[in-house]
Amino acid sequence: MECGMNGTEVGVAVIGAGRAGLLHAANFAGRVPGSRLIGLADPAPGSREAAGQRFPAARVEGDYAVLLRDPQVGAVVIAAPTRAHAQIAVAAARAGRHILCEKPMAMTQPECDAMIDAAARHDVRLQIGFMRRFDARFAAAKQKIERGEIGDLVLVKSLTHGPSTPRRWQYDIGASNGALAEVNSHDIDTLRWFTGSEFEQVYAMAGNFRCPEARTAFPAFYDNVVMTASFRNGMQGFIGGALSVGYGYDARVEALGARGVLFVGQPPERTSVAGAHEAGSPPPRSWRDLFRDAYLAQDTDFVACIQSGRPPRVTGFDGKMAVAVVEAGNRSIREGRPIRLCGERTHESGAVIRP
Ligand SMILES: NC(=O)c1ccc[n+]([C@@H]2O[C@H](COP(=O)([O-])OP(=O)(O)OC[C@H]3O[C@@H](n4cnc5c(N)ncnc54)[C@H](O)[C@@H]3O)[C@@H](O)[C@H]2O)c1
């Protein structure tokens, strides 16, 4: 029997017990059919204590390598900070554990290549956490585009605004890749998914408007970004990103076709959300509220992939292409000019075919 499989049940370890990790853990601790939460790993004592209290039946370890050696563990969810994703994923693949890795996949494209190669070599699934692909509203919009309901697709606009003040490490663009990575990876993936094409060129501009405390020590930090894009199939794209907006979590897409338009996400009913007295329902406070069902559908599909042996719906190649766009966007901000992306094609396995 395959390691970490009890019959067809998949034992799951969650690596990184922060905001995203605890959401995954709650899914695998009873909500995802055919799976069982075996343990969580986190080097921070406070995170371990919170995880232990919330999941008393699970092992809680400081070192994820301990969980990779547990024969009950068949799969891992990587929800540690992005800079640790590649190292953990390669170790998990070498240990023969299937991988669901949170977005952004990694910090650089070579890191993504190492993850894709390790998963292929050790014959494990590698899925990236673009859970919007499992959101019913996003999936319905994609189907309508494919059915031609708005005619030929011309332009996809996608924005994500997050409410919270960045964590200190996020101020350092070298350590975080900035809001384009942490916030807009989802928008980048949605544009690739809806257009069915790859980014050809991006032009981004950014600034720091809401985080004065970071201006002196981190002059490259930005809390607001806009990016225009062209695609290889001729379509156009626009991405907006904002951190620290305070008013709530805001994720919206508009797809404009030759014969119509499609909206995903609830446009705010109020013209202003600053005044508490105004009527209308407030935007969700967090991505955890807006995408809870999508997270569950994503985690459920990951287990189904392992059980059936079929490839994941969101592959390592999808993760790598988003990282490539983040890198190009950040370069465009630094150099103040449009950046062309060099073309890559891929096998279904995620392996890259060099042009
Ligand atoms: N899909 C989404 O919409 C979504 C939402 C939030 C976060 N994320 C992603 O999930 C990841 C984690 O983000 P978060 O907001 O949960 O962060 P967080 O800071 O809340 O939690 C991260 C946890 O990882 C732990 N950690 C640090 N180094 C580790 C290591 N080497 N091994 C194991 N654990 C380690 C930290 O102690 C912390 O408890 C990031 O890549 C982030 O981009 C995705």
mmCIF file of C-alpha atoms and ligand atoms in Angstrom:
data_model
loop_
_atom_site.group_PDB
_atom_site.id
_atom_site.type_symbol
_atom_site.label_atom_id
_atom_site.label_comp_id
_atom_site.label_asym_id
_atom_site.label_seq_id
_atom_site.Cartn_x
_atom_site.Cartn_y
_atom_site.Cartn_z
ATOM 1 C CA MET A 1 0.000 0.000 0.000
ATOM 2 C CA GLU A 2 1.210 3.531 -0.770
ATOM 3 C CA CYS A 3 2.736 5.391 2.187
ATOM 4 C CA GLY A 4 0.212 7.570 4.037
ATOM 5 C CA MET A 5 -2.788 5.786 2.499
ATOM 6 C CA ASN A 6 -5.100 3.808 4.779
ATOM 7 C CA GLY A 7 -7.136 1.994 2.141
ATOM 8 C CA THR A 8 -8.023 4.987 -0.006
ATOM 9 C CA GLU A 9 -7.842 7.478 2.908
ATOM 10 C CA VAL A 10 -5.072 10.083 2.529
ATOM 11 C CA GLY A 11 -3.189 11.206 5.653
ATOM 12 C CA VAL A 12 -2.346 14.928 5.465
ATOM 13 C CA ALA A 13 0.268 17.053 7.231
ATOM 14 C CA VAL A 14 -0.009 20.855 7.169
ATOM 15 C CA ILE A 15 3.330 22.693 7.161
ATOM 16 C CA GLY A 16 2.991 26.238 8.466
ATOM 17 C CA ALA A 17 0.234 26.720 11.033
ATOM 18 C CA GLY A 18 -0.628 30.358 10.339
ATOM 19 C CA ARG A 19 -3.732 31.835 8.740
ATOM 20 C CA ALA A 20 -3.778 29.696 5.579
ATOM 21 C CA GLY A 21 -2.455 26.557 7.309
ATOM 22 C CA LEU A 22 -5.181 26.519 9.944
ATOM 23 C CA LEU A 23 -7.871 26.869 7.277
ATOM 24 C CA HIS A 24 -6.500 23.843 5.398
ATOM 25 C CA ALA A 25 -6.122 21.899 8.651
ATOM 26 C CA ALA A 26 -9.774 22.509 9.525
ATOM 27 C CA ASN A 27 -10.760 21.100 6.123
ATOM 28 C CA PHE A 28 -8.658 17.947 6.463
ATOM 29 C CA ALA A 29 -9.827 17.430 10.063
ATOM 30 C CA GLY A 30 -13.242 16.161 8.970
ATOM 31 C CA ARG A 31 -14.545 18.165 6.000
ATOM 32 C CA VAL A 32 -12.636 16.598 3.095
ATOM 33 C CA PRO A 33 -13.943 13.103 2.333
ATOM 34 C CA GLY A 34 -11.278 10.397 2.174
ATOM 35 C CA SER A 35 -8.680 12.329 4.154
ATOM 36 C CA ARG A 36 -7.435 12.646 7.726
ATOM 37 C CA LEU A 37 -5.357 15.376 9.388
ATOM 38 C CA ILE A 38 -2.268 13.666 10.812
ATOM 39 C CA GLY A 39 -0.260 16.670 11.977
ATOM 40 C CA LEU A 40 0.940 20.247 11.689
ATOM 41 C CA ALA A 41 4.489 21.633 11.723
ATOM 42 C CA ASP A 42 5.559 25.167 12.620
ATOM 43 C CA PRO A 43 8.800 26.521 14.102
ATOM 44 C CA ALA A 44 6.965 29.243 16.084
ATOM 45 C CA PRO A 45 5.921 28.121 19.594
ATOM 46 C CA GLY A 46 2.862 30.388 19.575
ATOM 47 C CA SER A 47 1.586 28.897 16.304
ATOM 48 C CA ARG A 48 2.172 25.372 17.642
ATOM 49 C CA GLU A 49 0.275 26.120 20.820
ATOM 50 C CA ALA A 50 -2.708 27.494 18.889
ATOM 51 C CA ALA A 51 -2.636 24.503 16.516
ATOM 52 C CA GLY A 52 -2.472 22.021 19.389
ATOM 53 C CA GLN A 53 -5.468 23.601 21.104
ATOM 54 C CA ARG A 54 -7.504 23.655 17.920
ATOM 55 C CA PHE A 55 -6.570 20.150 16.679
ATOM 56 C CA PRO A 56 -5.939 18.033 19.790
ATOM 57 C CA ALA A 57 -5.987 14.756 17.818
ATOM 58 C CA ALA A 58 -3.145 15.858 15.501
ATOM 59 C CA ARG A 59 0.646 15.697 16.019
ATOM 60 C CA VAL A 60 2.160 19.172 16.312
ATOM 61 C CA GLU A 61 5.881 19.434 15.546
ATOM 62 C CA GLY A 62 8.450 22.210 15.234
ATOM 63 C CA ASP A 63 10.307 20.562 12.345
ATOM 64 C CA TYR A 64 8.361 19.510 9.260
ATOM 65 C CA ALA A 65 10.962 16.794 8.504
ATOM 66 C CA VAL A 66 9.560 14.814 11.456
ATOM 67 C CA LEU A 67 6.147 14.688 9.770
ATOM 68 C CA LEU A 68 7.691 13.735 6.416
ATOM 69 C CA ARG A 69 9.046 10.594 8.138
ATOM 70 C CA ASP A 70 5.641 9.659 9.592
ATOM 71 C CA PRO A 71 4.321 6.692 7.552
ATOM 72 C CA GLN A 72 0.746 7.898 8.126
ATOM 73 C CA VAL A 73 1.459 11.044 6.087
ATOM 74 C CA GLY A 74 0.720 10.651 2.381
ATOM 75 C CA ALA A 75 0.393 14.313 1.430
ATOM 76 C CA VAL A 76 1.445 17.740 2.660
ATOM 77 C CA VAL A 77 -0.059 21.192 2.423
ATOM 78 C CA ILE A 78 2.652 23.848 2.346
ATOM 79 C CA ALA A 79 1.382 27.014 4.023
ATOM 80 C CA ALA A 80 4.683 28.391 5.333
ATOM 81 C CA PRO A 81 5.889 31.824 4.111
ATOM 82 C CA THR A 82 6.610 31.832 0.380
ATOM 83 C CA ARG A 83 10.409 31.930 0.733
ATOM 84 C CA ALA A 84 10.292 28.445 2.375
ATOM 85 C CA HIS A 85 8.011 26.775 -0.222
ATOM 86 C CA ALA A 86 10.673 25.380 -2.579
ATOM 87 C CA GLN A 87 12.836 23.772 0.092
ATOM 88 C CA ILE A 88 9.835 22.134 1.779
ATOM 89 C CA ALA A 89 8.305 20.960 -1.513
ATOM 90 C CA VAL A 90 11.514 19.341 -2.748
ATOM 91 C CA ALA A 91 11.943 17.556 0.611
ATOM 92 C CA ALA A 92 8.320 16.367 0.515
ATOM 93 C CA ALA A 93 8.667 15.051 -3.057
ATOM 94 C CA ARG A 94 11.859 13.195 -2.135
ATOM 95 C CA ALA A 95 9.953 11.624 0.770
ATOM 96 C CA GLY A 96 7.253 10.508 -1.709
ATOM 97 C CA ARG A 97 4.539 12.831 -0.327
ATOM 98 C CA HIS A 98 1.982 14.505 -2.619
ATOM 99 C CA ILE A 99 2.017 18.306 -2.414
ATOM 100 C CA LEU A 100 -0.553 21.075 -2.288
ATOM 101 C CA CYS A 101 1.492 24.283 -2.147
ATOM 102 C CA GLU A 102 -0.009 27.659 -1.317
ATOM 103 C CA LYS A 103 0.436 30.513 -3.770
ATOM 104 C CA PRO A 104 2.781 32.154 -4.661
ATOM 105 C CA MET A 105 4.450 28.891 -5.649
ATOM 106 C CA ALA A 106 7.959 30.187 -4.847
ATOM 107 C CA MET A 107 10.163 33.263 -4.984
ATOM 108 C CA THR A 108 11.828 32.587 -8.375
ATOM 109 C CA GLN A 109 11.324 30.563 -11.543
ATOM 110 C CA PRO A 110 14.372 28.332 -10.875
ATOM 111 C CA GLU A 111 12.792 27.428 -7.509
ATOM 112 C CA CYS A 112 9.581 26.516 -9.350
ATOM 113 C CA ASP A 113 11.581 24.358 -11.781
ATOM 114 C CA ALA A 114 13.195 22.507 -8.857
ATOM 115 C CA MET A 115 9.745 21.792 -7.386
ATOM 116 C CA ILE A 116 8.303 20.623 -10.723
ATOM 117 C CA ASP A 117 11.323 18.407 -11.414
ATOM 118 C CA ALA A 118 11.277 16.849 -7.928
ATOM 119 C CA ALA A 119 7.552 16.069 -8.150
ATOM 120 C CA ALA A 120 7.968 14.498 -11.598
ATOM 121 C CA ARG A 121 11.033 12.470 -10.579
ATOM 122 C CA HIS A 122 9.362 11.078 -7.449
ATOM 123 C CA ASP A 123 5.969 10.635 -9.122
ATOM 124 C CA VAL A 124 3.926 12.749 -6.691
ATOM 125 C CA ARG A 125 1.104 15.211 -7.441
ATOM 126 C CA LEU A 126 2.018 18.924 -7.230
ATOM 127 C CA GLN A 127 -0.950 21.285 -6.987
ATOM 128 C CA ILE A 128 -0.756 25.065 -6.464
ATOM 129 C CA GLY A 129 -3.256 26.886 -4.224
ATOM 130 C CA PHE A 130 -5.075 29.029 -6.762
ATOM 131 C CA MET A 131 -8.391 28.267 -5.092
ATOM 132 C CA ARG A 132 -10.318 30.827 -7.174
ATOM 133 C CA ARG A 133 -10.376 28.156 -9.892
ATOM 134 C CA PHE A 134 -12.601 26.153 -7.518
ATOM 135 C CA ASP A 135 -14.912 29.068 -6.697
ATOM 136 C CA ALA A 136 -18.401 28.532 -8.139
ATOM 137 C CA ARG A 137 -18.730 32.153 -9.354
ATOM 138 C CA PHE A 138 -15.348 32.147 -11.093
ATOM 139 C CA ALA A 139 -15.984 28.712 -12.641
ATOM 140 C CA ALA A 140 -19.404 29.850 -13.940
ATOM 141 C CA ALA A 141 -17.813 32.917 -15.560
ATOM 142 C CA LYS A 142 -15.161 30.765 -17.227
ATOM 143 C CA GLN A 143 -17.898 28.503 -18.631
ATOM 144 C CA LYS A 144 -19.858 31.493 -19.966
ATOM 145 C CA ILE A 145 -16.732 32.809 -21.688
ATOM 146 C CA GLU A 146 -16.131 29.380 -23.254
ATOM 147 C CA ARG A 147 -19.763 29.170 -24.405
ATOM 148 C CA GLY A 148 -19.264 32.496 -26.195
ATOM 149 C CA GLU A 149 -21.948 34.316 -24.182
ATOM 150 C CA ILE A 150 -20.045 37.627 -24.398
ATOM 151 C CA GLY A 151 -18.586 36.979 -27.844
ATOM 152 C CA ASP A 152 -14.845 36.869 -28.347
ATOM 153 C CA LEU A 153 -13.057 37.837 -25.151
ATOM 154 C CA VAL A 154 -11.209 41.155 -25.435
ATOM 155 C CA LEU A 155 -10.145 42.272 -21.941
ATOM 156 C CA VAL A 156 -10.034 40.791 -18.420
ATOM 157 C CA LYS A 157 -9.735 43.159 -15.456
ATOM 158 C CA SER A 158 -9.089 41.661 -12.042
ATOM 159 C CA LEU A 159 -8.437 43.396 -8.757
ATOM 160 C CA THR A 160 -7.693 42.315 -5.220
ATOM 161 C CA HIS A 161 -7.620 44.674 -2.240
ATOM 162 C CA GLY A 162 -6.615 43.319 1.160
ATOM 163 C CA PRO A 163 -7.598 44.973 4.447
ATOM 164 C CA SER A 164 -4.631 44.249 6.717
ATOM 165 C CA THR A 165 -1.423 46.126 7.371
ATOM 166 C CA PRO A 166 1.476 44.131 5.863
ATOM 167 C CA ARG A 167 3.619 41.970 8.116
ATOM 168 C CA ARG A 168 7.091 43.516 8.608
ATOM 169 C CA TRP A 169 8.851 41.019 6.283
ATOM 170 C CA GLN A 170 6.488 42.036 3.480
ATOM 171 C CA TYR A 171 7.954 45.564 3.474
ATOM 172 C CA ASP A 172 11.154 44.101 2.015
ATOM 173 C CA ILE A 173 10.345 43.462 -1.650
ATOM 174 C CA GLY A 174 13.412 41.185 -1.890
ATOM 175 C CA ALA A 175 11.951 38.936 0.812
ATOM 176 C CA SER A 176 8.305 39.035 -0.271
ATOM 177 C CA ASN A 177 8.229 39.917 -4.012
ATOM 178 C CA GLY A 178 5.694 42.547 -2.982
ATOM 179 C CA ALA A 179 1.941 42.811 -3.373
ATOM 180 C CA LEU A 180 2.097 41.547 -6.957
ATOM 181 C CA ALA A 181 3.123 38.173 -5.464
ATOM 182 C CA GLU A 182 1.287 38.021 -2.150
ATOM 183 C CA VAL A 183 -1.955 39.666 -3.277
ATOM 184 C CA ASN A 184 -2.124 39.628 -7.086
ATOM 185 C CA SER A 185 -0.913 36.080 -7.835
ATOM 186 C CA HIS A 186 -4.596 35.134 -7.880
ATOM 187 C CA ASP A 187 -5.438 37.862 -10.404
ATOM 188 C CA ILE A 188 -2.531 36.802 -12.599
ATOM 189 C CA ASP A 189 -3.785 33.216 -12.570
ATOM 190 C CA THR A 190 -7.358 34.316 -13.310
ATOM 191 C CA LEU A 191 -6.189 36.292 -16.355
ATOM 192 C CA ARG A 192 -4.259 33.250 -17.689
ATOM 193 C CA TRP A 193 -7.244 30.999 -16.996
ATOM 194 C CA PHE A 194 -9.936 33.248 -18.513
ATOM 195 C CA THR A 195 -7.920 34.258 -21.603
ATOM 196 C CA GLY A 196 -6.593 30.721 -22.115
ATOM 197 C CA SER A 197 -3.305 32.339 -23.064
ATOM 198 C CA GLU A 198 0.059 33.409 -21.668
ATOM 199 C CA PHE A 199 1.177 36.925 -20.744
ATOM 200 C CA GLU A 200 3.244 38.495 -23.500
ATOM 201 C CA GLN A 201 4.036 41.921 -22.020
ATOM 202 C CA VAL A 202 3.331 43.773 -18.769
ATOM 203 C CA TYR A 203 3.615 47.409 -17.715
ATOM 204 C CA ALA A 204 3.235 48.123 -14.006
ATOM 205 C CA MET A 205 3.412 51.146 -11.748
ATOM 206 C CA ALA A 206 3.235 51.235 -7.992
ATOM 207 C CA GLY A 207 3.446 53.476 -4.944
ATOM 208 C CA ASN A 208 3.177 53.553 -1.183
ATOM 209 C CA PHE A 209 0.114 55.561 -0.185
ATOM 210 C CA ARG A 210 -1.082 54.036 3.099
ATOM 211 C CA CYS A 211 2.030 52.760 4.925
ATOM 212 C CA PRO A 212 4.137 55.837 5.863
ATOM 213 C CA GLU A 213 5.999 53.794 8.530
ATOM 214 C CA ALA A 214 7.762 51.861 5.710
ATOM 215 C CA ARG A 215 8.813 54.834 3.563
ATOM 216 C CA THR A 216 12.276 55.477 4.984
ATOM 217 C CA ALA A 217 13.506 51.943 5.686
ATOM 218 C CA PHE A 218 11.849 50.311 2.650
ATOM 219 C CA PRO A 219 11.676 52.859 -0.211
ATOM 220 C CA ALA A 220 10.906 50.106 -2.763
ATOM 221 C CA PHE A 221 7.846 48.914 -0.820
ATOM 222 C CA TYR A 222 4.514 49.547 -2.527
ATOM 223 C CA ASP A 223 0.996 49.154 -1.187
ATOM 224 C CA ASN A 224 -0.768 50.014 -4.436
ATOM 225 C CA VAL A 225 -0.087 48.629 -7.899
ATOM 226 C CA VAL A 226 -1.678 48.758 -11.341
ATOM 227 C CA MET A 227 -0.512 46.545 -14.176
ATOM 228 C CA THR A 228 -1.631 46.368 -17.795
ATOM 229 C CA ALA A 229 -0.907 43.303 -19.903
ATOM 230 C CA SER A 230 -1.097 41.914 -23.415
ATOM 231 C CA PHE A 231 -1.491 38.216 -24.153
ATOM 232 C CA ARG A 232 -0.053 36.026 -26.865
ATOM 233 C CA ASN A 233 -3.535 35.544 -28.363
ATOM 234 C CA GLY A 234 -4.028 39.316 -28.628
ATOM 235 C CA MET A 235 -6.285 39.775 -25.584
ATOM 236 C CA GLN A 236 -5.701 42.506 -23.015
ATOM 237 C CA GLY A 237 -5.531 42.480 -19.228
ATOM 238 C CA PHE A 238 -5.566 44.805 -16.250
ATOM 239 C CA ILE A 239 -4.657 44.015 -12.635
ATOM 240 C CA GLY A 240 -5.144 46.217 -9.599
ATOM 241 C CA GLY A 241 -3.671 45.456 -6.199
ATOM 242 C CA ALA A 242 -3.855 47.183 -2.853
ATOM 243 C CA LEU A 243 -2.758 46.403 0.693
ATOM 244 C CA SER A 244 -3.920 47.877 3.945
ATOM 245 C CA VAL A 245 -7.191 49.232 2.539
ATOM 246 C CA GLY A 246 -8.942 48.697 5.852
ATOM 247 C CA TYR A 247 -12.502 48.535 4.512
ATOM 248 C CA GLY A 248 -12.533 44.789 3.834
ATOM 249 C CA TYR A 249 -11.415 42.102 1.398
ATOM 250 C CA ASP A 250 -12.338 42.979 -2.149
ATOM 251 C CA ALA A 251 -11.836 40.636 -5.131
ATOM 252 C CA ARG A 252 -13.584 41.450 -8.407
ATOM 253 C CA VAL A 253 -13.275 40.512 -12.064
ATOM 254 C CA GLU A 254 -14.753 42.067 -15.178
ATOM 255 C CA ALA A 255 -14.479 40.188 -18.487
ATOM 256 C CA LEU A 256 -15.277 42.309 -21.533
ATOM 257 C CA GLY A 257 -16.150 40.573 -24.790
ATOM 258 C CA ALA A 258 -16.969 41.770 -28.294
ATOM 259 C CA ARG A 259 -20.697 41.346 -27.494
ATOM 260 C CA GLY A 260 -21.063 41.720 -23.747
ATOM 261 C CA VAL A 261 -19.553 41.853 -20.293
ATOM 262 C CA LEU A 262 -19.364 39.527 -17.270
ATOM 263 C CA PHE A 263 -18.808 40.455 -13.629
ATOM 264 C CA VAL A 264 -17.497 38.203 -10.868
ATOM 265 C CA GLY A 265 -17.664 39.367 -7.283
ATOM 266 C CA GLN A 266 -20.044 41.669 -5.555
ATOM 267 C CA PRO A 267 -19.540 45.297 -6.524
ATOM 268 C CA PRO A 268 -19.820 47.357 -3.327
ATOM 269 C CA GLU A 269 -23.394 48.542 -2.912
ATOM 270 C CA ARG A 270 -22.199 51.737 -1.295
ATOM 271 C CA THR A 271 -20.388 54.480 -3.121
ATOM 272 C CA SER A 272 -18.231 54.926 -0.040
ATOM 273 C CA VAL A 273 -17.448 52.458 2.724
ATOM 274 C CA ALA A 274 -15.690 54.920 5.008
ATOM 275 C CA GLY A 275 -18.867 56.054 6.767
ATOM 276 C CA ALA A 276 -20.319 53.430 9.089
ATOM 277 C CA HIS A 277 -23.794 54.962 8.826
ATOM 278 C CA GLU A 278 -24.205 54.210 5.120
ATOM 279 C CA ALA A 279 -26.663 51.552 4.043
ATOM 280 C CA GLY A 280 -25.847 48.266 2.299
ATOM 281 C CA SER A 281 -23.972 45.126 3.248
ATOM 282 C CA PRO A 282 -20.271 45.632 4.020
ATOM 283 C CA PRO A 283 -17.603 43.793 2.008
ATOM 284 C CA PRO A 284 -16.264 40.569 3.595
ATOM 285 C CA ARG A 285 -13.601 41.145 6.259
ATOM 286 C CA SER A 286 -11.231 38.484 4.940
ATOM 287 C CA TRP A 287 -10.383 36.110 2.090
ATOM 288 C CA ARG A 288 -11.281 33.353 4.569
ATOM 289 C CA ASP A 289 -14.917 34.474 4.432
ATOM 290 C CA LEU A 290 -15.079 35.075 0.680
ATOM 291 C CA PHE A 291 -13.280 31.901 -0.432
ATOM 292 C CA ARG A 292 -14.068 29.388 2.353
ATOM 293 C CA ASP A 293 -16.086 27.128 0.018
ATOM 294 C CA ALA A 294 -13.444 27.414 -2.718
ATOM 295 C CA TYR A 295 -10.750 26.337 -0.236
ATOM 296 C CA LEU A 296 -12.800 23.293 0.691
ATOM 297 C CA ALA A 297 -13.455 22.407 -2.974
ATOM 298 C CA GLN A 298 -9.728 22.828 -3.730
ATOM 299 C CA ASP A 299 -8.653 20.592 -0.825
ATOM 300 C CA THR A 300 -11.293 18.004 -1.774
ATOM 301 C CA ASP A 301 -10.093 17.930 -5.383
ATOM 302 C CA PHE A 302 -6.469 17.525 -4.246
ATOM 303 C CA VAL A 303 -7.406 14.338 -2.371
ATOM 304 C CA ALA A 304 -9.467 13.135 -5.342
ATOM 305 C CA CYS A 305 -6.408 13.593 -7.599
ATOM 306 C CA ILE A 306 -4.281 11.486 -5.288
ATOM 307 C CA GLN A 307 -6.918 8.769 -5.064
ATOM 308 C CA SER A 308 -7.633 8.645 -8.791
ATOM 309 C CA GLY A 309 -4.093 9.305 -10.059
ATOM 310 C CA ARG A 310 -5.289 12.126 -12.338
ATOM 311 C CA PRO A 311 -3.247 15.346 -12.675
ATOM 312 C CA PRO A 312 -4.258 18.358 -10.541
ATOM 313 C CA ARG A 313 -6.396 21.090 -12.092
ATOM 314 C CA VAL A 314 -3.802 23.719 -11.099
ATOM 315 C CA THR A 315 -0.288 22.535 -11.898
ATOM 316 C CA GLY A 316 3.265 23.517 -11.049
ATOM 317 C CA PHE A 317 3.463 25.109 -14.489
ATOM 318 C CA ASP A 318 0.506 27.369 -13.621
ATOM 319 C CA GLY A 319 2.346 28.363 -10.437
ATOM 320 C CA LYS A 320 5.570 29.035 -12.292
ATOM 321 C CA MET A 321 3.892 31.197 -14.949
ATOM 322 C CA ALA A 322 2.399 33.381 -12.205
ATOM 323 C CA VAL A 323 5.863 33.762 -10.640
ATOM 324 C CA ALA A 324 7.252 34.760 -14.059
ATOM 325 C CA VAL A 325 4.613 37.503 -14.344
ATOM 326 C CA VAL A 326 5.345 38.728 -10.786
ATOM 327 C CA GLU A 327 9.048 38.981 -11.649
ATOM 328 C CA ALA A 328 8.294 40.858 -14.884
ATOM 329 C CA GLY A 329 5.858 43.191 -13.074
ATOM 330 C CA ASN A 330 8.355 44.040 -10.348
ATOM 331 C CA ARG A 331 11.005 44.672 -12.974
ATOM 332 C CA SER A 332 8.617 46.965 -14.842
ATOM 333 C CA ILE A 333 8.028 48.950 -11.626
ATOM 334 C CA ARG A 334 11.790 49.228 -10.992
ATOM 335 C CA GLU A 335 12.721 50.195 -14.557
ATOM 336 C CA GLY A 336 9.622 52.227 -15.417
ATOM 337 C CA ARG A 337 9.021 50.515 -18.755
ATOM 338 C CA PRO A 338 7.037 47.635 -20.303
ATOM 339 C CA ILE A 339 8.626 44.186 -19.961
ATOM 340 C CA ARG A 340 8.190 41.353 -22.481
ATOM 341 C CA LEU A 341 7.973 37.812 -21.129
ATOM 342 C CA CYS A 342 9.974 35.183 -22.954
ATOM 343 C CA GLY A 343 7.867 32.339 -24.261
ATOM 344 C CA GLU A 344 7.792 28.874 -22.776
ATOM 345 C CA ARG A 345 5.695 25.884 -23.676
ATOM 346 C CA THR A 346 5.003 22.911 -21.467
ATOM 347 C CA HIS A 347 4.102 19.257 -21.449
ATOM 348 C CA GLU A 348 1.011 18.206 -19.476
ATOM 349 C CA SER A 349 3.407 16.979 -16.770
ATOM 350 C CA GLY A 350 4.505 20.567 -16.164
ATOM 351 C CA ALA A 351 7.968 20.008 -17.670
ATOM 352 C CA VAL A 352 9.105 22.994 -19.716
ATOM 353 C CA ILE A 353 9.910 22.658 -23.432
ATOM 354 C CA ARG A 354 12.660 25.163 -24.153
ATOM 355 C CA PRO A 355 12.049 27.118 -27.369
HETATM 356 N N1 LIG B 1 -4.649 31.204 -1.120
HETATM 357 C C1 LIG B 1 -4.741 32.367 -0.472
HETATM 358 O O1 LIG B 1 -5.583 33.199 -0.758
HETATM 359 C C2 LIG B 1 -3.770 32.669 0.629
HETATM 360 C C3 LIG B 1 -4.164 33.441 1.701
HETATM 361 C C4 LIG B 1 -3.252 33.701 2.719
HETATM 362 C C5 LIG B 1 -1.966 33.223 2.625
HETATM 363 N N2 LIG B 1 -1.600 32.481 1.534
HETATM 364 C C6 LIG B 1 -0.221 32.002 1.398
HETATM 365 O O2 LIG B 1 0.021 31.048 2.422
HETATM 366 C C7 LIG B 1 1.367 31.193 2.886
HETATM 367 C C8 LIG B 1 1.315 31.500 4.378
HETATM 368 O O3 LIG B 1 0.652 32.732 4.568
HETATM 369 P P1 LIG B 1 -0.126 33.067 5.936
HETATM 370 O O4 LIG B 1 -0.878 34.296 5.681
HETATM 371 O O5 LIG B 1 -0.824 31.874 6.463
HETATM 372 O O6 LIG B 1 1.133 33.430 6.854
HETATM 373 P P2 LIG B 1 1.225 33.401 8.442
HETATM 374 O O7 LIG B 1 2.352 34.310 8.784
HETATM 375 O O8 LIG B 1 -0.103 33.608 9.060
HETATM 376 O O9 LIG B 1 1.643 31.877 8.759
HETATM 377 C C9 LIG B 1 2.828 31.300 8.319
HETATM 378 C C10 LIG B 1 3.270 30.290 9.382
HETATM 379 O O10 LIG B 1 4.383 29.554 8.850
HETATM 380 C C11 LIG B 1 5.318 29.366 9.905
HETATM 381 N N3 LIG B 1 6.628 29.063 9.327
HETATM 382 C C12 LIG B 1 7.661 29.902 9.074
HETATM 383 N N4 LIG B 1 8.683 29.212 8.538
HETATM 384 C C13 LIG B 1 8.283 27.915 8.468
HETATM 385 C C14 LIG B 1 8.926 26.712 8.044
HETATM 386 N N5 LIG B 1 10.142 26.730 7.539
HETATM 387 N N6 LIG B 1 8.219 25.547 8.146
HETATM 388 C C15 LIG B 1 6.983 25.532 8.637
HETATM 389 N N7 LIG B 1 6.335 26.651 9.067
HETATM 390 C C16 LIG B 1 6.982 27.821 8.973
HETATM 391 C C17 LIG B 1 5.249 30.649 10.703
HETATM 392 O O11 LIG B 1 5.752 30.449 12.020
HETATM 393 C C18 LIG B 1 3.756 30.945 10.675
HETATM 394 O O12 LIG B 1 3.070 30.367 11.784
HETATM 395 C C19 LIG B 1 2.012 32.300 2.054
HETATM 396 O O13 LIG B 1 2.679 31.725 0.963
HETATM 397 C C20 LIG B 1 0.804 33.096 1.593
HETATM 398 O O14 LIG B 1 1.024 33.791 0.382
HETATM 399 C C21 LIG B 1 -2.474 32.177 0.556
#
